Structure formats: C-alpha cells, structure tokens
Short mmCIF file of C-alpha atoms and ligand atoms in Angstrom, two decimals:
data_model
loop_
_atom_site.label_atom_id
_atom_site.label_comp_id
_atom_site.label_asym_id
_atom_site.label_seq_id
_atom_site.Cartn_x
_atom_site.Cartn_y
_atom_site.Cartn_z
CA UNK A 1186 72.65 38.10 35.18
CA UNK A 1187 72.15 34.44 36.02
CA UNK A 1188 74.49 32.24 35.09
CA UNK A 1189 73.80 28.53 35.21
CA UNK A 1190 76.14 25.54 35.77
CA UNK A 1191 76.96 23.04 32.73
CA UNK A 1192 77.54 19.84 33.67
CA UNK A 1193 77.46 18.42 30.10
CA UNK A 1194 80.90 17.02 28.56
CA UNK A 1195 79.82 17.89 24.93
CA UNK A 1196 80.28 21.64 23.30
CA UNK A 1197 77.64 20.83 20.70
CA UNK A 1198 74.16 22.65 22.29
CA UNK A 1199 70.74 21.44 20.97
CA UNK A 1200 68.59 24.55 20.74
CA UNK A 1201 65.47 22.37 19.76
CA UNK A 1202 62.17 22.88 22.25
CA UNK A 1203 61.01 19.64 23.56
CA UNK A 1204 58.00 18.49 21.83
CA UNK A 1205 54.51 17.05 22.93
CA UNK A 1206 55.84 14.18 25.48
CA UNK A 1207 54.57 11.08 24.52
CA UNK A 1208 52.58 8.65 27.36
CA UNK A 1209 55.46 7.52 29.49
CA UNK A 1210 53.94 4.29 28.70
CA UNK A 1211 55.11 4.25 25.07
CA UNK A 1212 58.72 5.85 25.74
CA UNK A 1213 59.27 2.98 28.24
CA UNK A 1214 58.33 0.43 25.69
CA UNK A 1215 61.74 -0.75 25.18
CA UNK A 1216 62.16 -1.99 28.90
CA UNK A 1217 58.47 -2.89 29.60
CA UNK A 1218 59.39 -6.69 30.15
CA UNK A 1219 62.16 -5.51 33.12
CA UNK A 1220 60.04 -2.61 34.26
CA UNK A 1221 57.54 -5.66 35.45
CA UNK A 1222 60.08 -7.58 37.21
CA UNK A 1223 60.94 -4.61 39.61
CA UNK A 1224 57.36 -3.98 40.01
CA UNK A 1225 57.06 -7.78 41.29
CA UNK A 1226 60.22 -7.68 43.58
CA UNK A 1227 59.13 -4.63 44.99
CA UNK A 1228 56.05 -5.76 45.64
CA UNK A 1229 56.89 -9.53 46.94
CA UNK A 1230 60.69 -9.76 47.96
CA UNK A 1231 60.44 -7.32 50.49
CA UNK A 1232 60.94 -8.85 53.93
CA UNK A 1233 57.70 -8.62 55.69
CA UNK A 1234 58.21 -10.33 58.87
CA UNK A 1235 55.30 -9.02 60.56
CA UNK A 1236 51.75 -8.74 58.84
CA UNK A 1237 52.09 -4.71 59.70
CA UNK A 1238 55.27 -4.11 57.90
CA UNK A 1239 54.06 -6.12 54.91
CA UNK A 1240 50.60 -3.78 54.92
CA UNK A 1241 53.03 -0.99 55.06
CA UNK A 1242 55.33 -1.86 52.55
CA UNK A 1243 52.34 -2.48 50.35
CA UNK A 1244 50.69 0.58 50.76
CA UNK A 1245 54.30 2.48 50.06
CA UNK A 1246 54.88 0.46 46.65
CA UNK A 1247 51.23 0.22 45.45
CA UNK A 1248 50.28 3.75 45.38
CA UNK A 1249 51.96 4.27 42.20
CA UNK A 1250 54.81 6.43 41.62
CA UNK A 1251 56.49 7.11 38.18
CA UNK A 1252 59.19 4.79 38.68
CA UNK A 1253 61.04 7.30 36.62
CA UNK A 1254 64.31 6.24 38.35
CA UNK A 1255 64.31 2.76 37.53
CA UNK A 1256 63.41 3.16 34.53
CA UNK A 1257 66.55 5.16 33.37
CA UNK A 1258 68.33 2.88 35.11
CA UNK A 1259 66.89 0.52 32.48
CA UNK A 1260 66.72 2.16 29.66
CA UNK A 1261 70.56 3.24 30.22
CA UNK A 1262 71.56 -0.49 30.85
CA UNK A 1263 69.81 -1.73 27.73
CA UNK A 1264 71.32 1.19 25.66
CA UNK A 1265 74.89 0.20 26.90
CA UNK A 1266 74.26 -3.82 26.71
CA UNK A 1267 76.80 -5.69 24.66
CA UNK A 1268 73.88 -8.00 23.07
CA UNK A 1269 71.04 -5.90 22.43
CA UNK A 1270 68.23 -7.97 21.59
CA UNK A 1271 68.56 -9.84 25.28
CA UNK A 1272 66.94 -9.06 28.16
CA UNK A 1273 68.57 -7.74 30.73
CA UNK A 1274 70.45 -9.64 33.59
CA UNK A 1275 69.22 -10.39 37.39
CA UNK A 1276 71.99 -7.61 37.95
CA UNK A 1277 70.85 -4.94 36.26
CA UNK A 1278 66.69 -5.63 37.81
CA UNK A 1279 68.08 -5.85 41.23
CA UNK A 1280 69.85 -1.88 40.11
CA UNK A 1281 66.65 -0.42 39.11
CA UNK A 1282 64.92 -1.95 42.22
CA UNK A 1283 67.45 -0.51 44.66
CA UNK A 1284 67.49 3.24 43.09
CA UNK A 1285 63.66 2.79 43.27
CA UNK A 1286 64.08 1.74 46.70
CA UNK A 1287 66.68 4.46 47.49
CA UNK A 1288 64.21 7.31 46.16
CA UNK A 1289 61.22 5.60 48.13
CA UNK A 1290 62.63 5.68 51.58
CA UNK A 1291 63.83 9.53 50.88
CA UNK A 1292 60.64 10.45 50.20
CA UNK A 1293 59.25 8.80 53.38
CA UNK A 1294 62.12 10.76 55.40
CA UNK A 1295 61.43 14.07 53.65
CA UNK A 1296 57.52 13.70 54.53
CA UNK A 1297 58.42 13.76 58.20
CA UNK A 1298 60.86 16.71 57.95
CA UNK A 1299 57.89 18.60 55.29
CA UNK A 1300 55.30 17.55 58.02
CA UNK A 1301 53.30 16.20 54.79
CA UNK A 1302 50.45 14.63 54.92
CA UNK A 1303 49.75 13.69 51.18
CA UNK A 1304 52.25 11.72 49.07
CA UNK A 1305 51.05 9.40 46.10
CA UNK A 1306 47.59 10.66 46.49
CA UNK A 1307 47.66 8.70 50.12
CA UNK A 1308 48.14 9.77 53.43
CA UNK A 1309 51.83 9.78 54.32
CA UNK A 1310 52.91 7.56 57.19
CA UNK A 1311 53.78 10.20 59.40
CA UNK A 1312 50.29 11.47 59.24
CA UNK A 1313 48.19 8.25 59.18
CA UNK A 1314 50.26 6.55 61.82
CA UNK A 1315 53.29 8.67 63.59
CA UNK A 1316 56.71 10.08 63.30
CA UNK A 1317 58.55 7.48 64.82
CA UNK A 1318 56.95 4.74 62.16
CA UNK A 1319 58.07 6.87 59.54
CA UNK A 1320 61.42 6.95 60.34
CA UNK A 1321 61.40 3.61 60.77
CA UNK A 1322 60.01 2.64 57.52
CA UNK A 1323 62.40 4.75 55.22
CA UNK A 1324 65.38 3.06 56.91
CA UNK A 1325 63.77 -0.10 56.86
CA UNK A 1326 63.22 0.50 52.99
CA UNK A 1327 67.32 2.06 53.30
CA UNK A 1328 68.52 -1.24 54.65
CA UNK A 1329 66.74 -3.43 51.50
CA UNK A 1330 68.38 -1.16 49.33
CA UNK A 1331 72.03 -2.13 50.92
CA UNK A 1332 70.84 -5.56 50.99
CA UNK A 1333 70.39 -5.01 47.08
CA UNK A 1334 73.42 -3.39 46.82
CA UNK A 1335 75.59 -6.41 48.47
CA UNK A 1336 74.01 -9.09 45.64
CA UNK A 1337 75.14 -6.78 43.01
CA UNK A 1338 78.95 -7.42 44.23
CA UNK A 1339 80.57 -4.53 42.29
CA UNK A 1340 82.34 -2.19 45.27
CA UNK A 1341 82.49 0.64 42.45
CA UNK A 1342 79.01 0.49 42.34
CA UNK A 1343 78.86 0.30 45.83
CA UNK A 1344 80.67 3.21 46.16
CA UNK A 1345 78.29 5.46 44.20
CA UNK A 1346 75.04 4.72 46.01
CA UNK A 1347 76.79 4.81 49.41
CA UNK A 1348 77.94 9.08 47.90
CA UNK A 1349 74.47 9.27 46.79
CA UNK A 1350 72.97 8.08 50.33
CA UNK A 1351 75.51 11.03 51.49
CA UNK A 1352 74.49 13.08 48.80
CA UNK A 1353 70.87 12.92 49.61
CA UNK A 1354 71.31 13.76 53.20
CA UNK A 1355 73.89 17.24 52.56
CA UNK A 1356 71.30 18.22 49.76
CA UNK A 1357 68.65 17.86 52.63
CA UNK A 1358 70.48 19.72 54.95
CA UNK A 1359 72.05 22.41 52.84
CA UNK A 1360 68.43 23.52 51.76
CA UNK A 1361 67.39 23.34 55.88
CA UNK A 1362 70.08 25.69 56.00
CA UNK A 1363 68.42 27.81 53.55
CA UNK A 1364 64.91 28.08 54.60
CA UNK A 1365 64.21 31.24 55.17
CA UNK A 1366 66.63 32.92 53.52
CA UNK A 1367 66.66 35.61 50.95
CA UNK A 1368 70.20 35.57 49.76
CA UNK A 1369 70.53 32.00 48.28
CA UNK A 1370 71.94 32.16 44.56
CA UNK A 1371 71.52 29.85 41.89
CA UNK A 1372 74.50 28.13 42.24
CA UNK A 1373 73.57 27.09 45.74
CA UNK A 1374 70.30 25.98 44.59
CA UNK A 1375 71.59 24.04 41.84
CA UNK A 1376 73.96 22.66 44.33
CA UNK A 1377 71.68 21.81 46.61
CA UNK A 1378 69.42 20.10 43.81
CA UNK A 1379 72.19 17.69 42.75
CA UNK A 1380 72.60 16.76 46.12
CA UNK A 1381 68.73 15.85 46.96
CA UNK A 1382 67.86 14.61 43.78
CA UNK A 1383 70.38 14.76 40.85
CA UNK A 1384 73.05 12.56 42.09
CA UNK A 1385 70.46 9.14 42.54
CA UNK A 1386 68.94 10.21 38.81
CA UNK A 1387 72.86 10.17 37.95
CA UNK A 1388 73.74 6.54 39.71
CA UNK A 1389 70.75 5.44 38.05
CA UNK A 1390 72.17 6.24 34.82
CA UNK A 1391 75.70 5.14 34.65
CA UNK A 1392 76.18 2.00 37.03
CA UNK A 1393 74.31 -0.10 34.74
CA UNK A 1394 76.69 0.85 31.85
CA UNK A 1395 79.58 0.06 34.50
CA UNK A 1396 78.14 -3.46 35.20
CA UNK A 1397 78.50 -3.58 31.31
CA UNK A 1398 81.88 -2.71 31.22
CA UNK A 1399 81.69 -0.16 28.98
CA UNK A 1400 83.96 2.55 28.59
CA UNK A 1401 85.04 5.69 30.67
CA UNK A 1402 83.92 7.78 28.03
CA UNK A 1403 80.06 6.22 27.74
CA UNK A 1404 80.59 6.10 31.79
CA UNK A 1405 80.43 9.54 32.23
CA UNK A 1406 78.54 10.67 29.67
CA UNK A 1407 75.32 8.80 31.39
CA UNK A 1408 76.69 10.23 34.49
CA UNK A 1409 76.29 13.55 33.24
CA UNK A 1410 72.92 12.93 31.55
CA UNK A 1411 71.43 11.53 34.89
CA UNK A 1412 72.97 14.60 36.56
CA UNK A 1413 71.26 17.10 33.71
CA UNK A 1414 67.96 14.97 34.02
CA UNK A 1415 67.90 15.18 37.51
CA UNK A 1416 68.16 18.78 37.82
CA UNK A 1417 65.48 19.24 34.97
CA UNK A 1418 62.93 16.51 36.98
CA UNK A 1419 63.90 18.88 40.24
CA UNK A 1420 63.23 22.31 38.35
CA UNK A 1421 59.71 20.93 37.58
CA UNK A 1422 59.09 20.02 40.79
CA UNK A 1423 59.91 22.94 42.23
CA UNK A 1424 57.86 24.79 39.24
CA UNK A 1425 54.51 22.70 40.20
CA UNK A 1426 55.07 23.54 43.34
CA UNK A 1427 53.71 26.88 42.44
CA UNK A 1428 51.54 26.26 39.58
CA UNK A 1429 50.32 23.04 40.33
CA UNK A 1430 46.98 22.08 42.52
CA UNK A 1431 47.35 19.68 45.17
CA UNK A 1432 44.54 17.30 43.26
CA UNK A 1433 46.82 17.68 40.47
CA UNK A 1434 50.24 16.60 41.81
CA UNK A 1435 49.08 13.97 44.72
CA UNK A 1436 50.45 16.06 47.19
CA UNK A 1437 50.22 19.60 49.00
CA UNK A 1438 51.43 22.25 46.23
CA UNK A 1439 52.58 25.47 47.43
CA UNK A 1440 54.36 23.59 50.30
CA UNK A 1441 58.05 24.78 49.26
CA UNK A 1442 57.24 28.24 49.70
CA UNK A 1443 55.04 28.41 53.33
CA UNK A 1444 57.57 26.22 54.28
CA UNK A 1445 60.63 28.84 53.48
CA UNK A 1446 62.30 26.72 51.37
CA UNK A 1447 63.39 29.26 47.89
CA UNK A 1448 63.27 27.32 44.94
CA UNK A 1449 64.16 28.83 41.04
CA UNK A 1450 60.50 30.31 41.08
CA UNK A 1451 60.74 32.71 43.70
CA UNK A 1452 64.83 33.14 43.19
CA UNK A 1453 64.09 34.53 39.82
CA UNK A 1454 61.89 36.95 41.20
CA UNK A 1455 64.06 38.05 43.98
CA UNK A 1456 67.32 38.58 41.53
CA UNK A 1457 65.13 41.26 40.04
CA UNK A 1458 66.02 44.24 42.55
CA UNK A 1459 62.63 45.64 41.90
CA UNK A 1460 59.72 46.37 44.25
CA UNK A 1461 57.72 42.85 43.54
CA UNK A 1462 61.20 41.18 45.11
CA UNK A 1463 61.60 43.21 47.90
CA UNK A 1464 57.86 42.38 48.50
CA UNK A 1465 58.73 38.78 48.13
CA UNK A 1466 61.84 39.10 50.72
CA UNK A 1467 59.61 40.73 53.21
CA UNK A 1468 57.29 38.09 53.36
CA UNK A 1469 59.91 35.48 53.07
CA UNK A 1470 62.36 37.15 56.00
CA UNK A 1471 59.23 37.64 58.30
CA UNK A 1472 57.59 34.33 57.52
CA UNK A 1473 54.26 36.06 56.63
CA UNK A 1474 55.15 33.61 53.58
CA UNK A 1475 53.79 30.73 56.17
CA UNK A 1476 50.35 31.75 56.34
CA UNK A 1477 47.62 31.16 53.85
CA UNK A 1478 47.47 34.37 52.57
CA UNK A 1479 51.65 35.30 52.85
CA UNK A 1480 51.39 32.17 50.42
CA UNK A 1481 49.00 33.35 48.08
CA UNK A 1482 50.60 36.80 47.36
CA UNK A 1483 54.00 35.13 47.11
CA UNK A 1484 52.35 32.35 44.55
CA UNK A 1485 50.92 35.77 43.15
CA UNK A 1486 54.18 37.50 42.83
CA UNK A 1487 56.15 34.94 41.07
CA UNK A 1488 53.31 34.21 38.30
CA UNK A 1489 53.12 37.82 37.64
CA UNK A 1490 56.87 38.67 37.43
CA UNK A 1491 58.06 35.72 34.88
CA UNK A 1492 59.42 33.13 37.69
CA UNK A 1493 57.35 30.53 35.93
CA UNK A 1494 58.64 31.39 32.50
CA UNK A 1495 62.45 31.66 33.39
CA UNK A 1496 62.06 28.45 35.30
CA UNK A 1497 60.88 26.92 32.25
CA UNK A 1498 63.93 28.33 30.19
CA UNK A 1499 66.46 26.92 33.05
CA UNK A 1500 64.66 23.36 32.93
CA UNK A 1501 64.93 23.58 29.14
CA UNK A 1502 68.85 24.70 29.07
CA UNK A 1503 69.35 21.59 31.12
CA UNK A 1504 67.18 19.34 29.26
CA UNK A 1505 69.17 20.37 25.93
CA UNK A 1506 72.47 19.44 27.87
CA UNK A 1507 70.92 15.98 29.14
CA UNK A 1508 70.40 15.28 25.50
CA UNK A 1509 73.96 16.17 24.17
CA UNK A 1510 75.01 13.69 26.58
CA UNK A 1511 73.40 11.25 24.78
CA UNK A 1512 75.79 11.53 21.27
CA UNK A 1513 78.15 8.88 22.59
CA UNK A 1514 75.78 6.06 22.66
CA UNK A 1515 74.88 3.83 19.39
CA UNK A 1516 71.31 4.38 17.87
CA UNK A 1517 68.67 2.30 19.61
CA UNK A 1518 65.41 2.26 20.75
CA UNK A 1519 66.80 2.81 24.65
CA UNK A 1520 68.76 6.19 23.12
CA UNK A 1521 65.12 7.32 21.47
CA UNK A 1522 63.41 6.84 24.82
CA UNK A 1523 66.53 8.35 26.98
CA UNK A 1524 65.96 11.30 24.79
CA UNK A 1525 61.94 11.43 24.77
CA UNK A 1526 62.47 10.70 28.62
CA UNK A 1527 63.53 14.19 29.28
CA UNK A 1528 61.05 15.68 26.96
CA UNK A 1529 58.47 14.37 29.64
CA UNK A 1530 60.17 15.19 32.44
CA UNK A 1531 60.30 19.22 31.02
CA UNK A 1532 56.23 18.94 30.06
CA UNK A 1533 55.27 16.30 32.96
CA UNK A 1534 52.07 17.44 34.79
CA UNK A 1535 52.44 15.73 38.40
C1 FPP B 1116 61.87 15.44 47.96
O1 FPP B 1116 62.04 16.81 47.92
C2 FPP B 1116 63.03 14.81 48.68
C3 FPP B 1116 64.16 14.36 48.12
C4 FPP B 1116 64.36 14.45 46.65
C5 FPP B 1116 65.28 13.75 48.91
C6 FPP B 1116 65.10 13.75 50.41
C7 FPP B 1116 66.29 13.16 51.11
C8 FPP B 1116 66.32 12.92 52.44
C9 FPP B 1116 65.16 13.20 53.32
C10 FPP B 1116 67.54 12.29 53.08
C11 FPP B 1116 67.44 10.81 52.95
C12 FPP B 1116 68.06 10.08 54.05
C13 FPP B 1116 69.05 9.11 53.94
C14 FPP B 1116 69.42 8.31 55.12
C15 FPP B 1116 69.76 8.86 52.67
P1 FPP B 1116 60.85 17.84 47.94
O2 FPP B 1116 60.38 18.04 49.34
O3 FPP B 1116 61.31 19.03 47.18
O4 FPP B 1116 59.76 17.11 47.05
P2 FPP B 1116 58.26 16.76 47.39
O5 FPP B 1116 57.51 17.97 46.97
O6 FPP B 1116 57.95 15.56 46.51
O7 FPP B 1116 58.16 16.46 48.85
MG1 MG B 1117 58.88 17.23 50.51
#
C-alpha cells in the first residue's frame, strides 16, 4: 500500500473536493496592484548591458508564465501584514521578484539538461541559440536573484533561498539518479519533488511573513502550506505530462517518460505487481520507453491502469493538507485566495 508523507502541522483533515477553480485572474485580485510592480521590475530593472542580453531577458520574461510563485509570495505577505489595507512594502515586491527570478533561471537550466526545445510556447534558448547561452542566461538570471536577495538585508531570509538554490540542484540530481529506474518509491519521489520544486513554493510562502515579524507558529504554518502546494503544483505537472498535448501545455508533453524520468503516473502503475507493470518496467529498463512508440504504449498503460486517477487522489490529499495549513491565519481576502490558489493548481490545465 502507498503511503504518503504529511507535511502538514494540523490533525484536522479537510475531506472537501476542490471545486471549479476560478480565473487565476480573480483569485489574485487581492495583490493585483503588487503583481504589476514585479511584472515592471522584471521587465525593466534587469541589467541589460548589451542590446543581446536585454532581447534575451525580454523574450524570457514576456512569454508569459503563471507567476504562480510570486504571487503566493504575495498573497502570503499581505495575509500576514500588520496593517492590512496598505500596500505592500519595496521589501516584500523585491521577494516575489526574486522567487520569480529563482524559478525562471531553473527552468532555463532544466531545458538544457531536458534537451527541450519548447518552454512558454517559445523556443527555449538552448534550441534557438546554444547550450552554452543557456547556461549562461539562467545564472545570469541566478546572480539578479542574489542581487535581490542582498537589498532585502534579512540573513534569515538569506538563508532560505541560498537551501532552496541547494535544494533545487539535489532535487535535480536525485531524479538524474533515477532515470531509468524501476525501483524508485514514493517517498523518493516525493523527496525528490520537494527538492526541485516544493522548497522555492515553500520560501515563497513564509519569508514574507518573516519580514513581518510574525510568529513561529504562522512561520511555519506557510512553510508547510508552500511545501503542500508545491508538491500538489509538481503532481500536476507530472500528471499533464501524460495527459496533456504539447499545444496544450506550451511545451513537449510526454517528455518525463521518453526521457526515463518515473513520475507518480507511471509509479502507480508499477506498484501494481501485475502484468501491465511488468510491461511498463520492460520498456522503462530497456529504454524502448525512448522511442515514439515505447512512449505511446507506456502513455497507454498508465491511462488504462488508474495512474491518472490515483495521481489525482495524491494531488488532492496534499491539496487538503495545504489548506489545513491555512487555520492559523486571520480571515482575509489573501486567506480566500491562498485557499482558491490550490484549488487551481489541482484543476489547472497547462
Ligand atoms: C522543471 O522540472 C524544473 C525544476 C522545477 C527545477 C530545475 C532545477 C535545476 C535545473 C537546478 C537549478 C540550478 C541552480 C544553480 C539553483 P520538469 O522538467 O519536471 O518540468 P518541465 O516539464 O516544466 O520542464
Ligand atoms: Mg524539464
């Protein structure tokens, strides 16, 4: 039987479904006014000392994104704020534009180690232009984010994004380990997913409330809900991954599996001892998974033995343990959106 990890620091379970998410739009209401001023900064306080760089950073930032980061980042500052009805401070802007930044350079790293070539709906950089430039760019995008870092003068807060920089990189490498392999459990996958993606949704969350001074107790509650959040946004991602198109999602779908890399999907499958997962380990073990049609019967596979359903149920157990997290704060409109937040994440489409 599989049993998953709890990272929530309240007893009290939520069995309620998530509902119909509303436009991510409307649950962002509350910090519309900040989510514009890290838009501009990202967009024009970049350094762009060459007209090439600036044309690069450009195209990164202006092809969208959710900006899902910064915007719990937000929402979590604003929820934790001693006067609500202000805006927030030049601190807590400069936080959401450094996660964002943090998250933007992985993801330009990660394309050349995927060997992507669609991100955002654009080419990635490693594809239009080369490796090298790629590599380049993310720590370019690394270094703003220290720069960031340094104006926010808080060395606890320092000390969390330089983990989560660490964080990202062992979650990377842990699941390089991996690839390939048939006997990963779920407690090395949920391991892995806190490292690569969890722990920035989790700095996100509770750094602003530290800025605010609030207490240990509100501290790690966020903590926990950005760490419960996180794994729910990676569960999806690894779930369109296999049910997803690649016009859909902005990028190549069914990339996890031909690249070897065994996500909740396909683990749920395997656990089932029966003769659709040793099918599925034979074509994982002797890469057959890699080719077009090794991908397809895999894809197959899982959608016919309930990986897609039991994915759904693990991305819901965590949602319902992001939201208990939520009981210490005050009501606000920040708590309503914290809460609809992961209700979008579970039902988000891309
Ligand atoms: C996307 O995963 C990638 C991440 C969530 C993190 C990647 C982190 C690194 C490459 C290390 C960063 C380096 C430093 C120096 C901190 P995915 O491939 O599952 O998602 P995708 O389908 O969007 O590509
Ligand atoms: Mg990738």
């Amino acid at each position: 039987m599989t049993t998953y990890q709890s990272t929530s620091p309240a007893s009290n379970h939520h069995a309620s479904e998530p509902g119909d998410a509303a436009s991510l739009a409307n649950i962002l209401a509350p910090v519309a006014p900040e989510i514009a001023l890290v838009e501009e900064y990202l967009v024009t306080n970049l350094i762009d000392d060459t007209v090439f760089i600036g044309e690069l950073l450009a195209q990164i930032f202006q092809a969208g994104g959710k900006r899902i980061r910064p915007a719990i980042t937000l929402l979590c500052s604003k929820a934790t704020a001693k006067d609500k009805d202000s805006e927030l401070s030049r601190l807590h802007i400069i936080l959401a534009v450094l996660t964002e930044l943090i998250h933007t350079a992985s993801l330009v790293h990660d394309d050349v180690i995927d060997k992507a070539t669609l991100r955002r709906g654009q080419e990635t950089i490693n594809k239009k232009w080369n490796e090298r430039l790629a590599v380049l760019m993310g720590d370019l995008l690394f270094a703003q984010a220290s720069v960031c870092l340094s104006r926010i003068m808080n060395p606890v807060v320092v000390g969390i994004y330089g983990q989560v920089l660490g964080d990202l990189c062992s979650g990377e490498i842990r699941q390089m380990q991996q690839q390939f392999s048939t006997s990963i459990n779920f407690d090395s996958y949920i391991r892995k997913s806190i490292g690569k993606t969890a722990s920035l949704f989790a700095a996100g969350s509770h750094s602003g409330a530290i800025l605010n001074g609030s207490n240990d107790e509100v501290v790690e509650s966020l903590k926990q809900y950005g760490l419960n959040l996180g794994l729910c946004f990676q569960i999806v991602d690894d779930l369109l991954d296999v049910s997803g198109t690649s016009f859909e999602l902005g990028k190549q779908a069914g990339s996890d599996l031909s690249g070897g890399v065994i996500t909740a999907p396909a683990l749920f499958v395997l656990e089932r001892g029966d003769a659709a997962a040793k099918r599925l380990e034979t074509l994982i073990k002797t890469r057959a998974v890699s080719t077009a049609e090794g991908t397809l019967e895999a894809l197959t596979l899982i959608k016919e033995n309930g990986g897609i359903e039991k994915t759904q149920d693990l991305c819901r157990h965590y949602a319902n343990l992001g939201k208990d997290c939520l009981l210490v704060l005050p009501q606000s409109d920040c708590k309503d959106s914290l809460e609809s937040l992961i209700d979008y994440v579970v039902t988000r489409k891309k």
